[in-house]
Amino acid sequence: MPKQTFFNLSEEKKQTLIQAGKNEFSRVSLAEASIANIVKEAKIPRGSFYQYFYDKEDLYFYLLTEMAKERRAEFILSLKKHNGDIFNSLTELFHLMIVEMENDSLRKFYRNVFLNMNYKTEKAFLDNMNLNSFNKQYVEIKYLLNTEHLNVSNEEELFQLVQIVLMTMMQNLVQKFANDMSNESVIQNYSVQMCLLKRGLLKVND
């Protein structure tokens, strides 16, 4: 997390630093990113950077967490719109992310994120929609989900179902960049996988 001095900055200065970070992480991966480039674009001394963040990883994961919070807010709005239908809600969220990636800067940022995905990166994205977090976020999402047509019998099964559909969405985003897939192709793949999950993977004998 950023240091308190970052949050004490004016909104304009915070956004300038955030944008400089996004631009650098859009240009290269986290491993190759340079604090020198970030502070040069933000027009601040290098020492000032360390007053706000511990290192470049601190800034990177702050950006990911903030983006994940935006996705969670969109997910909640979509759940309300679709009367708690998790499949329709996540499909809408997936399509929204695909459309956002038409922006050149965001596409490059997401590409570097998803092609260098690891446990910590994945956690930053998923924690803000994680039903296993017993806090206000958990309560808000849990009670928005319509379980009437879901084949789950307890909260653990509900949690696992949500994890499965979230990971399906994440893997399709990774595959889009790994295989340079068109929007149409990745949406088609995602739609087929969602249909399979909704239908079930095991035939039931008559």
Coordinates of N, CA, C and O in Angstrom, one line a residue, residues 8 10 12-13 18 28 47 49 57 64 66 69 71 85 104 108 111 114 123 129-130 138 146 149 171 192 195 202:
N8 N -1.9 12.2 1.1 CA -2.0 13.6 1.5 C -1.8 14.5 0.4 O -2.0 15.7 0.5
S10 N -2.4 16.4 -3.2 CA -3.6 16.9 -3.9 C -4.1 15.9 -5.0 O -3.3 15.1 -5.4
E12 N -4.8 16.3 -8.0 CA -4.0 16.5 -9.3 C -2.7 15.8 -9.2 O -2.3 15.1 -10.2
K13 N -1.9 16.0 -8.1 CA -0.6 15.4 -8.0 C -0.7 13.8 -8.0 O 0.2 13.1 -8.5
I18 N 0.0 8.6 -10.7 CA -0.7 7.4 -11.1 C -0.6 7.2 -12.6 O -0.3 6.1 -13.1
V28 N 6.3 -1.4 -20.5 CA 7.1 -2.7 -20.2 C 6.4 -3.4 -19.1 O 5.6 -2.9 -18.4
G47 N 13.7 11.0 -4.9 CA 13.5 10.8 -3.5 C 12.0 11.0 -3.1 O 11.6 10.3 -2.1
F49 N 9.5 10.0 -4.8 CA 8.8 8.7 -5.1 C 8.8 7.9 -3.8 O 7.8 7.2 -3.5
E57 N 7.0 -2.0 -7.1 CA 6.0 -3.1 -6.9 C 4.9 -2.5 -6.1 O 3.7 -2.8 -6.3
L64 N -3.2 -2.0 -9.6 CA -4.0 -3.2 -9.8 C -5.2 -3.3 -8.9 O -6.3 -3.6 -9.3
E66 N -6.6 -0.8 -7.3 CA -7.6 0.2 -7.6 C -8.5 -0.2 -8.9 O -9.7 0.0 -8.9
K69 N -10.9 -2.8 -7.8 CA -12.1 -2.2 -7.1 C -13.1 -1.6 -8.1 O -14.3 -1.7 -7.8
R71 N -13.6 -2.8 -11.0 CA -14.3 -4.0 -11.6 C -15.3 -4.5 -10.6 O -16.4 -4.9 -11.1
D85 N -28.1 -12.6 -11.3 CA -27.6 -13.7 -12.2 C -26.1 -13.5 -12.4 O -25.7 -12.6 -13.1
D104 N -5.7 2.1 -26.5 CA -4.4 1.6 -26.8 C -3.5 1.5 -25.5 O -2.9 0.5 -25.2
K108 N -2.3 -2.1 -23.7 CA -0.9 -2.4 -23.4 C -0.7 -2.7 -21.9 O 0.1 -3.6 -21.6
R111 N -2.2 -6.1 -21.2 CA -1.3 -7.1 -21.9 C -0.1 -7.5 -21.0 O 0.2 -8.6 -20.8
F114 N -1.5 -9.4 -17.8 CA -1.9 -10.8 -18.0 C -0.8 -11.7 -18.6 O -0.9 -12.9 -18.3
K123 N -4.2 -12.4 -7.3 CA -4.8 -12.1 -6.0 C -5.3 -10.7 -5.9 O -6.4 -10.4 -5.4
M129 N -13.4 -9.3 -5.3 CA -14.7 -9.9 -5.6 C -14.8 -11.3 -4.9 O -15.6 -12.1 -5.2
N130 N -13.9 -11.5 -3.9 CA -13.7 -12.8 -3.3 C -14.8 -13.0 -2.2 O -14.8 -12.2 -1.2
Y138 N -18.0 -8.7 1.1 CA -18.6 -10.1 1.1 C -20.1 -10.0 1.3 O -20.8 -10.6 0.5
N146 N -28.4 -14.3 -6.8 CA -29.6 -15.1 -6.9 C -29.2 -16.5 -7.0 O -28.7 -17.0 -8.0
H149 N -31.5 -20.6 -9.0 CA -31.3 -21.5 -10.1 C -29.9 -22.1 -10.1 O -29.5 -22.7 -11.1
Q171 N -8.8 -16.5 -17.2 CA -8.1 -17.3 -18.2 C -8.3 -16.9 -19.6 O -7.4 -16.9 -20.5
V192 N -18.9 -20.0 -25.0 CA -19.0 -21.5 -25.1 C -18.7 -22.1 -23.7 O -19.4 -23.0 -23.2
C195 N -21.6 -21.4 -21.3 CA -22.7 -22.4 -21.6 C -22.4 -23.7 -21.1 O -23.3 -24.4 -20.5
L202 N -21.3 -33.2 -16.9 CA -21.5 -34.7 -16.9 C -22.9 -35.0 -17.3 O -23.9 -34.4 -16.8

